[in-house]
Amino acid sequence: MRTEYLRALTIPQGGMSVRQMVLWGLLFAVALFLRHPGALLMAQFWGEDSWVWYPQAYEQGLASLLNPETGYLQTFPRLIGLLAQGLPFHLAPTLFAFVAFLVQLAPPLFLLTGRLDQAWPERTSRLLFALFMVALPNSYEVQVNLTNSQWHLAILAFLVLQSTPPQGWGQRLFDGAVLLLSGLTGPFCVFLFPIALLRVAAVRDRSHLIRLAFVTLCVGLQALTYLHKAHQRVGTELGASLITGMRIIALNIEIGLLFGQHAAADVAGSALWWQHRSPAVVLCILGIAALIYACLRGPAIFREALLASGLTFAAALAHPQVSIDQPQWHVMQYSGWSDRYYIFAMLTLLGSFFVLAKTPRPAVRGAGVSALLLVTAACIRDWHFPFFPMSDFYTKAAEFERAPSGTIITYGIQPSPMAAQIRKR
């Protein structure tokens, strides 16, 4: 009996069976739920959920799909905002959280399918990477909320570009839906465009050309939108400098990944971190060395992930939306702010540790294995999410549902102590 269960948890040649996918899907879902049960059991709106997606769908209906946000089309969360109009107001955050939950589960599950066998043949390491994706430290901001689900959707789109050609209409519809929804939600299609080009150059077949066409269409639509609505992006000066950039990378990507967000916050609270530049410089050099080594020795999927994450992170540094009253980089160099900008870079650095751990050189292999062990410990330390105090949303939602037309209700949202308003039709 025990052997049968162990066999069910392994990835056979050709990918997982339906039974195995269901089993791993349940395990991933339970793990993600246990990290933050309140996200589903006591769901609350997060940021733009209550400022943009729900109220504009409520007031404008289908026309809200055409409204750019921060200069880009944001199709996916707007579609969910429209879907929520069929539910009572107090259930809308639960729908938002449930959809975000499913989107977050999709990339690690897709990584386990046979469609990634060619890009990443080593099935055991692929499974371990998927587990790290579920338990990733230093990622509170992108966990189970609709506003930041676009980052997980972009990861899924990258994996679709890396996968083998779809077999049957179900897989074709899946690929097309993922590429279009991700491409029309934020700027990620711009960073995935060179990946789609590289895939066409490497594998000249009809399916990769179709994928390139989807991505190109999204780039064109997002470019036109940005040219007309770039003024929507607000913020202060960057406050950029070389050492500030190094501290952002060292603290939020390297320390955050290797030791967790709690450790990164402790480092940021230490006077020594700010008095001396050498720790940030040394960490940056070591991280870059790991990425370069993995780029030279690793598979094509790693090099293309490095390219996509590098472009995404460069754009995040050039045009961040973090603060409205302080220089952007000055805020970003502290832990716990703008986690969303680091998730691609952390996953890519994590991928470099996998490459290092498989090299024949003992010293390099030891460094890779040690780094993976540190990440494992960081996952344990960061497993539970910080407690988000309950707002008055459900009380206010009940008032809203009973209120006459024209009533304006103000209610609390996350991150606390933010608030939002809605006017009863």
Short mmCIF file of C-alpha atoms in Angstrom, two decimals:
data_model
loop_
_atom_site.label_atom_id
_atom_site.label_comp_id
_atom_site.label_asym_id
_atom_site.label_seq_id
_atom_site.Cartn_x
_atom_site.Cartn_y
_atom_site.Cartn_z
CA MET A 1 0.00 0.00 0.00
CA ARG A 2 2.81 2.39 0.93
CA THR A 3 4.56 1.63 -2.37
CA GLU A 4 1.41 2.49 -4.31
CA TYR A 5 1.15 5.87 -2.58
CA LEU A 6 4.81 6.64 -3.25
CA ARG A 7 4.36 5.68 -6.89
CA ALA A 8 1.36 8.00 -7.11
CA LEU A 9 3.53 10.90 -5.92
CA THR A 10 6.29 10.45 -8.52
CA ILE A 11 6.33 11.88 -12.02
CA PRO A 12 6.47 9.09 -14.60
CA GLN A 13 7.88 9.39 -18.08
CA GLY A 14 5.46 11.44 -20.17
CA GLY A 15 4.14 13.45 -17.26
CA MET A 16 1.53 12.78 -14.63
CA SER A 17 -1.70 10.90 -14.96
CA VAL A 18 -4.99 12.57 -14.16
CA ARG A 19 -5.03 10.82 -10.79
CA GLN A 20 -1.57 12.10 -9.92
CA MET A 21 -2.41 15.64 -11.04
CA VAL A 22 -5.51 15.59 -8.84
CA LEU A 23 -3.45 14.29 -5.91
CA TRP A 24 -0.73 16.90 -6.26
CA GLY A 25 -3.34 19.57 -6.89
CA LEU A 26 -5.00 18.69 -3.59
CA LEU A 27 -1.65 18.66 -1.76
CA PHE A 28 -0.66 22.05 -3.20
CA ALA A 29 -4.11 23.46 -2.41
CA VAL A 30 -3.98 22.26 1.19
CA ALA A 31 -0.46 23.65 1.62
CA LEU A 32 -1.38 27.03 0.16
CA PHE A 33 -4.55 27.16 2.26
CA LEU A 34 -2.66 26.33 5.46
CA ARG A 35 -0.18 29.13 4.83
CA HIS A 36 -2.98 31.69 5.09
CA PRO A 37 -6.41 30.21 5.94
CA GLY A 38 -7.90 33.65 6.49
CA ALA A 39 -7.42 34.55 2.83
CA LEU A 40 -10.34 32.25 1.97
CA LEU A 41 -12.22 31.83 5.25
CA MET A 42 -12.29 35.57 6.04
CA ALA A 43 -11.67 37.04 2.60
CA GLN A 44 -11.19 40.79 2.30
CA PHE A 45 -10.59 43.09 -0.63
CA TRP A 46 -6.94 43.94 -1.30
CA GLY A 47 -5.97 47.34 -2.71
CA GLU A 48 -7.24 47.74 -6.24
CA ASP A 49 -9.81 44.98 -5.66
CA SER A 50 -11.97 47.58 -3.95
CA TRP A 51 -10.65 50.76 -5.56
CA VAL A 52 -10.82 49.64 -9.19
CA TRP A 53 -11.94 46.13 -10.18
CA TYR A 54 -15.17 45.80 -8.23
CA PRO A 55 -16.50 49.39 -8.16
CA GLN A 56 -15.84 50.09 -11.85
CA ALA A 57 -17.50 46.81 -12.84
CA TYR A 58 -20.41 47.74 -10.56
CA GLU A 59 -20.80 51.23 -12.01
CA GLN A 60 -19.83 50.74 -15.67
CA GLY A 61 -20.49 47.07 -16.49
CA LEU A 62 -18.77 45.71 -19.60
CA ALA A 63 -17.41 49.16 -20.45
CA SER A 64 -15.01 48.82 -17.51
CA LEU A 65 -12.99 46.27 -19.52
CA LEU A 66 -11.68 49.11 -21.67
CA ASN A 67 -10.44 51.19 -18.73
CA PRO A 68 -6.64 51.13 -18.42
CA GLU A 69 -5.09 51.07 -14.98
CA THR A 70 -1.58 52.49 -14.42
CA GLY A 71 -1.31 52.79 -18.19
CA TYR A 72 -2.19 49.20 -19.13
CA LEU A 73 -5.20 47.07 -19.87
CA GLN A 74 -6.03 44.89 -16.86
CA THR A 75 -8.44 42.41 -18.40
CA PHE A 76 -8.27 39.47 -15.99
CA PRO A 77 -9.18 41.18 -12.69
CA ARG A 78 -11.81 43.24 -14.51
CA LEU A 79 -13.44 40.05 -15.81
CA ILE A 80 -13.59 38.70 -12.26
CA GLY A 81 -15.01 42.04 -11.11
CA LEU A 82 -17.79 41.63 -13.67
CA LEU A 83 -18.38 38.04 -12.59
CA ALA A 84 -18.77 39.20 -9.00
CA GLN A 85 -21.74 41.36 -9.95
CA GLY A 86 -23.85 38.22 -9.94
CA LEU A 87 -23.19 37.75 -6.20
CA PRO A 88 -24.19 39.71 -3.09
CA PHE A 89 -21.62 42.36 -2.23
CA HIS A 90 -20.40 40.54 0.90
CA LEU A 91 -19.39 37.48 -1.20
CA ALA A 92 -17.30 39.42 -3.74
CA PRO A 93 -14.01 39.25 -1.75
CA THR A 94 -14.46 35.48 -1.38
CA LEU A 95 -14.83 35.08 -5.15
CA PHE A 96 -11.78 37.30 -5.73
CA ALA A 97 -9.69 35.28 -3.26
CA PHE A 98 -10.86 31.91 -4.64
CA VAL A 99 -9.95 32.88 -8.21
CA ALA A 100 -6.56 34.20 -7.05
CA PHE A 101 -6.05 30.92 -5.16
CA LEU A 102 -6.66 28.88 -8.33
CA VAL A 103 -4.40 31.11 -10.43
CA GLN A 104 -1.60 30.72 -7.89
CA LEU A 105 -1.93 26.94 -7.98
CA ALA A 106 -1.84 26.80 -11.79
CA PRO A 107 1.92 27.41 -12.48
CA PRO A 108 3.33 24.71 -10.13
CA LEU A 109 0.74 22.22 -11.36
CA PHE A 110 1.39 22.98 -15.03
CA LEU A 111 5.11 22.57 -14.36
CA LEU A 112 4.44 18.93 -13.44
CA THR A 113 2.68 18.05 -16.68
CA GLY A 114 4.33 16.11 -19.50
CA ARG A 115 4.24 19.25 -21.63
CA LEU A 116 7.36 20.52 -19.82
CA ASP A 117 9.33 17.28 -20.24
CA GLN A 118 11.36 18.62 -23.16
CA ALA A 119 12.16 21.98 -21.60
CA TRP A 120 12.95 20.48 -18.18
CA PRO A 121 13.53 16.71 -18.48
CA GLU A 122 14.55 16.11 -14.84
CA ARG A 123 11.18 15.35 -13.28
CA THR A 124 12.33 15.17 -9.64
CA SER A 125 13.92 18.61 -9.68
CA ARG A 126 10.82 19.94 -11.44
CA LEU A 127 8.68 18.60 -8.62
CA LEU A 128 10.96 20.16 -6.00
CA PHE A 129 10.81 23.49 -7.81
CA ALA A 130 7.01 23.30 -7.89
CA LEU A 131 7.00 22.70 -4.13
CA PHE A 132 9.23 25.74 -3.63
CA MET A 133 6.80 27.80 -5.72
CA VAL A 134 3.99 26.93 -3.32
CA ALA A 135 6.10 27.62 -0.22
CA LEU A 136 8.13 30.57 -1.59
CA PRO A 137 9.39 32.86 1.20
CA ASN A 138 9.32 36.66 1.09
CA SER A 139 6.16 36.70 -1.03
CA TYR A 140 3.34 37.86 1.23
CA GLU A 141 2.15 40.58 -1.13
CA VAL A 142 1.45 38.21 -4.03
CA GLN A 143 -0.32 35.53 -1.99
CA VAL A 144 -4.00 34.84 -2.71
CA ASN A 145 -5.19 38.27 -3.79
CA LEU A 146 -6.71 39.11 -7.15
CA THR A 147 -4.80 42.36 -7.68
CA ASN A 148 -1.42 40.59 -7.69
CA SER A 149 -2.58 37.35 -9.35
CA GLN A 150 -1.34 38.86 -12.62
CA TRP A 151 2.21 37.93 -11.55
CA HIS A 152 1.29 34.26 -11.22
CA LEU A 153 -0.60 34.45 -14.51
CA ALA A 154 2.56 35.78 -16.18
CA ILE A 155 4.60 32.86 -14.77
CA LEU A 156 2.02 30.48 -16.22
CA ALA A 157 2.26 32.25 -19.60
CA PHE A 158 6.05 31.81 -19.56
CA LEU A 159 5.62 28.08 -18.90
CA VAL A 160 3.08 27.82 -21.73
CA LEU A 161 5.65 29.33 -24.10
CA GLN A 162 8.15 26.70 -22.94
CA SER A 163 5.78 23.76 -23.29
CA THR A 164 5.38 21.29 -26.14
CA PRO A 165 2.71 21.92 -28.79
CA PRO A 166 -0.85 21.43 -27.55
CA GLN A 167 -2.63 18.19 -28.34
CA GLY A 168 -6.34 18.59 -28.91
CA TRP A 169 -8.67 21.54 -28.62
CA GLY A 170 -8.63 21.56 -24.84
CA GLN A 171 -4.90 22.29 -24.67
CA ARG A 172 -5.14 24.77 -27.55
CA LEU A 173 -7.87 26.73 -25.78
CA PHE A 174 -5.89 26.62 -22.53
CA ASP A 175 -2.72 27.97 -24.17
CA GLY A 176 -4.57 30.70 -26.03
CA ALA A 177 -6.59 31.76 -22.98
CA VAL A 178 -3.49 31.97 -20.76
CA LEU A 179 -1.46 33.97 -23.29
CA LEU A 180 -4.31 36.38 -24.03
CA LEU A 181 -5.41 36.89 -20.43
CA SER A 182 -1.84 37.38 -19.24
CA GLY A 183 -0.93 39.51 -22.24
CA LEU A 184 -3.90 41.83 -21.72
CA THR A 185 -3.28 42.11 -17.97
CA GLY A 186 -0.37 44.39 -17.23
CA PRO A 187 2.87 44.81 -19.21
CA PHE A 188 4.14 41.23 -19.00
CA CYS A 189 3.57 40.43 -22.67
CA VAL A 190 6.35 42.92 -23.49
CA PHE A 191 8.83 40.90 -21.43
CA LEU A 192 7.57 37.60 -22.82
CA PHE A 193 7.76 38.74 -26.45
CA PRO A 194 11.51 37.98 -26.84
CA ILE A 195 10.88 34.59 -25.22
CA ALA A 196 8.20 33.82 -27.82
CA LEU A 197 10.65 34.88 -30.55
CA LEU A 198 13.40 32.65 -29.17
CA ARG A 199 10.97 29.70 -29.01
CA VAL A 200 10.04 30.20 -32.67
CA ALA A 201 13.72 30.36 -33.63
CA ALA A 202 14.49 27.19 -31.68
CA VAL A 203 11.38 25.18 -32.65
CA ARG A 204 10.00 26.12 -36.01
CA ASP A 205 6.48 24.79 -35.92
CA ARG A 206 2.98 26.14 -36.33
CA SER A 207 2.06 26.12 -32.63
CA HIS A 208 4.99 28.37 -31.65
CA LEU A 209 4.12 30.78 -34.44
CA ILE A 210 0.55 30.95 -33.16
CA ARG A 211 1.84 31.65 -29.65
CA LEU A 212 4.07 34.40 -31.03
CA ALA A 213 1.06 35.87 -32.82
CA PHE A 214 -0.94 35.94 -29.57
CA VAL A 215 1.88 37.65 -27.68
CA THR A 216 2.50 40.12 -30.52
CA LEU A 217 -1.20 41.07 -30.60
CA CYS A 218 -1.13 41.73 -26.86
CA VAL A 219 2.06 43.79 -27.12
CA GLY A 220 0.45 45.95 -29.80
CA LEU A 221 -2.72 46.54 -27.78
CA GLN A 222 -0.83 47.28 -24.58
CA ALA A 223 1.58 49.61 -26.40
CA LEU A 224 -1.29 51.62 -27.87
CA THR A 225 -2.96 51.80 -24.47
CA TYR A 226 0.23 52.91 -22.75
CA LEU A 227 0.91 55.64 -25.31
CA HIS A 228 -2.52 57.12 -24.63
CA LYS A 229 -2.71 56.52 -20.88
CA ALA A 230 0.88 56.66 -19.58
CA HIS A 231 -0.08 59.74 -17.54
CA GLN A 232 -2.04 57.42 -15.21
CA ARG A 233 1.20 56.26 -13.65
CA VAL A 234 1.81 58.46 -10.63
CA GLY A 235 4.69 58.51 -8.24
CA THR A 236 7.63 60.47 -6.96
CA GLU A 237 11.22 60.61 -8.15
CA LEU A 238 13.19 57.37 -8.24
CA GLY A 239 15.95 58.31 -5.82
CA ALA A 240 18.17 55.89 -7.70
CA SER A 241 21.80 55.17 -6.92
CA LEU A 242 24.10 52.19 -7.38
CA ILE A 243 24.30 51.29 -3.69
CA THR A 244 20.55 51.71 -3.23
CA GLY A 245 19.96 49.34 -6.14
CA MET A 246 22.39 46.84 -4.63
CA ARG A 247 20.60 47.02 -1.29
CA ILE A 248 17.26 46.42 -3.00
CA ILE A 249 18.64 43.31 -4.71
CA ALA A 250 20.62 41.97 -1.75
CA LEU A 251 17.88 42.46 0.84
CA ASN A 252 14.68 41.70 -1.02
CA ILE A 253 15.84 39.06 -3.50
CA GLU A 254 18.84 37.30 -1.99
CA ILE A 255 18.32 37.58 1.78
CA GLY A 256 14.55 37.37 1.31
CA LEU A 257 14.89 34.12 -0.66
CA LEU A 258 17.68 32.50 1.36
CA PHE A 259 16.57 33.48 4.86
CA GLY A 260 12.97 34.71 4.56
CA GLN A 261 11.18 37.98 5.02
CA HIS A 262 11.51 37.97 8.81
CA ALA A 263 15.30 37.78 8.52
CA ALA A 264 15.30 40.47 5.82
CA ALA A 265 13.29 42.74 8.10
CA ASP A 266 15.79 42.13 10.92
CA VAL A 267 18.68 43.01 8.59
CA ALA A 268 16.90 46.18 7.45
CA GLY A 269 16.47 47.15 11.08
CA SER A 270 20.18 46.79 11.80
CA ALA A 271 22.33 49.90 11.83
CA LEU A 272 25.28 47.92 10.46
CA TRP A 273 23.36 47.24 7.22
CA TRP A 274 23.11 50.97 6.53
CA GLN A 275 26.51 51.95 7.86
CA HIS A 276 28.47 49.55 5.62
CA ARG A 277 28.10 48.97 1.90
CA SER A 278 30.18 45.82 1.68
CA PRO A 279 27.45 43.28 2.68
CA ALA A 280 25.13 44.43 -0.11
CA VAL A 281 28.00 44.59 -2.63
CA VAL A 282 29.29 41.11 -1.76
CA LEU A 283 25.82 39.56 -1.90
CA CYS A 284 25.15 41.15 -5.27
CA ILE A 285 28.42 39.86 -6.69
CA LEU A 286 27.73 36.34 -5.42
CA GLY A 287 24.18 36.39 -6.80
CA ILE A 288 25.32 37.61 -10.20
CA ALA A 289 28.07 34.98 -10.25
CA ALA A 290 25.49 32.24 -9.56
CA LEU A 291 23.24 33.52 -12.35
CA ILE A 292 26.10 33.76 -14.86
CA TYR A 293 27.34 30.25 -14.03
CA ALA A 294 23.83 28.82 -14.34
CA CYS A 295 23.31 30.72 -17.58
CA LEU A 296 26.43 29.13 -19.06
CA ARG A 297 25.80 25.61 -17.74
CA GLY A 298 22.03 25.44 -17.45
CA PRO A 299 19.28 24.58 -19.95
CA ALA A 300 17.58 26.97 -22.36
CA ILE A 301 14.56 27.35 -20.07
CA PHE A 302 16.79 28.87 -17.41
CA ARG A 303 18.45 31.31 -19.81
CA GLU A 304 15.06 32.42 -21.11
CA ALA A 305 13.70 32.73 -17.57
CA LEU A 306 16.72 34.89 -16.73
CA LEU A 307 16.00 37.10 -19.74
CA ALA A 308 12.30 37.48 -18.89
CA SER A 309 12.89 38.13 -15.20
CA GLY A 310 15.74 40.53 -15.97
CA LEU A 311 13.54 42.60 -18.27
CA THR A 312 10.69 42.55 -15.74
CA PHE A 313 12.93 43.61 -12.86
CA ALA A 314 14.61 46.33 -14.93
CA ALA A 315 11.17 47.75 -15.80
CA ALA A 316 10.16 47.55 -12.14
CA LEU A 317 13.22 49.54 -11.13
CA ALA A 318 12.69 52.09 -13.91
CA HIS A 319 8.95 52.65 -13.29
CA PRO A 320 7.95 51.36 -9.84
CA GLN A 321 4.61 52.20 -8.23
CA VAL A 322 5.49 51.97 -4.55
CA SER A 323 5.05 55.37 -2.89
CA ILE A 324 3.23 58.61 -3.64
CA ASP A 325 5.23 60.79 -1.26
CA GLN A 326 8.76 59.33 -1.03
CA PRO A 327 11.48 58.46 -3.57
CA GLN A 328 10.62 55.02 -4.97
CA TRP A 329 13.97 53.28 -4.52
CA HIS A 330 14.31 54.60 -0.96
CA VAL A 331 11.13 52.73 -0.04
CA MET A 332 12.00 49.63 -2.08
CA GLN A 333 15.28 49.10 -0.23
CA TYR A 334 13.33 48.14 2.90
CA SER A 335 11.90 44.66 3.38
CA GLY A 336 8.15 44.08 3.11
CA TRP A 337 7.49 46.70 0.44
CA SER A 338 6.64 45.82 -3.16
CA ASP A 339 7.24 42.06 -2.85
CA ARG A 340 5.55 41.63 -6.23
CA TYR A 341 8.51 43.17 -8.04
CA TYR A 342 10.88 40.47 -6.76
CA ILE A 343 8.97 37.23 -7.33
CA PHE A 344 10.34 36.59 -10.86
CA ALA A 345 13.89 37.40 -9.79
CA MET A 346 13.64 35.16 -6.71
CA LEU A 347 12.35 32.23 -8.77
CA THR A 348 15.14 32.72 -11.30
CA LEU A 349 17.78 32.85 -8.56
CA LEU A 350 16.20 29.72 -7.10
CA GLY A 351 16.51 28.09 -10.52
CA SER A 352 20.22 28.93 -10.58
CA PHE A 353 20.65 27.00 -7.30
CA PHE A 354 19.12 23.95 -9.00
CA VAL A 355 21.64 24.25 -11.82
CA LEU A 356 24.53 24.66 -9.39
CA ALA A 357 23.39 21.64 -7.37
CA LYS A 358 23.63 19.42 -10.49
CA THR A 359 27.12 20.40 -11.64
CA PRO A 360 29.99 17.90 -11.36
CA ARG A 361 32.32 20.31 -9.54
CA PRO A 362 32.09 19.50 -5.80
CA ALA A 363 32.55 23.08 -4.59
CA VAL A 364 29.90 24.48 -6.93
CA ARG A 365 27.54 21.60 -6.24
CA GLY A 366 28.00 22.09 -2.51
CA ALA A 367 27.16 25.79 -2.86
CA GLY A 368 24.00 24.96 -4.79
CA VAL A 369 22.84 22.31 -2.31
CA SER A 370 23.61 24.62 0.63
CA ALA A 371 21.60 27.41 -0.95
CA LEU A 372 18.63 25.07 -1.51
CA LEU A 373 18.79 23.98 2.14
CA LEU A 374 18.77 27.62 3.22
CA VAL A 375 15.75 28.31 1.02
CA THR A 376 13.99 25.30 2.55
CA ALA A 377 14.59 26.69 6.03
CA ALA A 378 13.35 30.10 4.85
CA CYS A 379 10.16 28.50 3.54
CA ILE A 380 9.56 27.03 7.00
CA ARG A 381 10.21 30.35 8.75
CA ASP A 382 7.96 32.25 6.35
CA TRP A 383 5.31 29.53 6.15
CA HIS A 384 2.63 31.34 8.12
CA PHE A 385 1.47 34.70 6.88
CA PRO A 386 1.39 37.72 9.17
CA PHE A 387 -2.01 38.24 10.80
CA PHE A 388 -4.18 40.69 8.90
CA PRO A 389 -6.72 42.19 11.32
CA MET A 390 -10.32 41.92 10.23
CA SER A 391 -11.74 45.15 8.86
CA ASP A 392 -15.34 46.28 9.17
CA PHE A 393 -16.07 45.07 5.63
CA TYR A 394 -18.75 42.49 6.43
CA THR A 395 -20.63 44.87 8.72
CA LYS A 396 -20.48 47.60 6.09
CA ALA A 397 -21.40 45.16 3.31
CA ALA A 398 -24.58 44.23 5.19
CA GLU A 399 -25.39 47.94 5.51
CA PHE A 400 -24.72 48.44 1.81
CA GLU A 401 -27.02 45.59 0.78
CA ARG A 402 -29.88 47.10 2.84
CA ALA A 403 -29.16 50.73 1.94
CA PRO A 404 -31.32 52.82 -0.42
CA SER A 405 -30.00 54.04 -3.76
CA GLY A 406 -27.43 56.82 -3.51
CA THR A 407 -25.99 55.72 -0.17
CA ILE A 408 -22.19 55.91 0.10
CA ILE A 409 -20.53 53.27 2.27
CA THR A 410 -16.91 53.47 3.46
CA TYR A 411 -15.31 50.18 4.51
CA GLY A 412 -11.91 48.82 5.48
CA ILE A 413 -9.69 46.78 3.16
CA GLN A 414 -6.26 45.17 3.17
CA PRO A 415 -3.49 46.08 3.64
CA SER A 416 -4.85 47.61 6.84
CA PRO A 417 -5.67 50.42 7.66
CA MET A 418 -6.67 51.35 4.10
CA ALA A 419 -10.28 52.03 3.15
CA ALA A 420 -12.53 52.28 0.10
CA GLN A 421 -15.94 53.70 -0.79
CA ILE A 422 -18.83 52.48 -2.90
CA ARG A 423 -22.06 54.25 -3.87
CA LYS A 424 -25.30 52.25 -4.02
CA ARG A 425 -26.97 52.38 -7.41
#
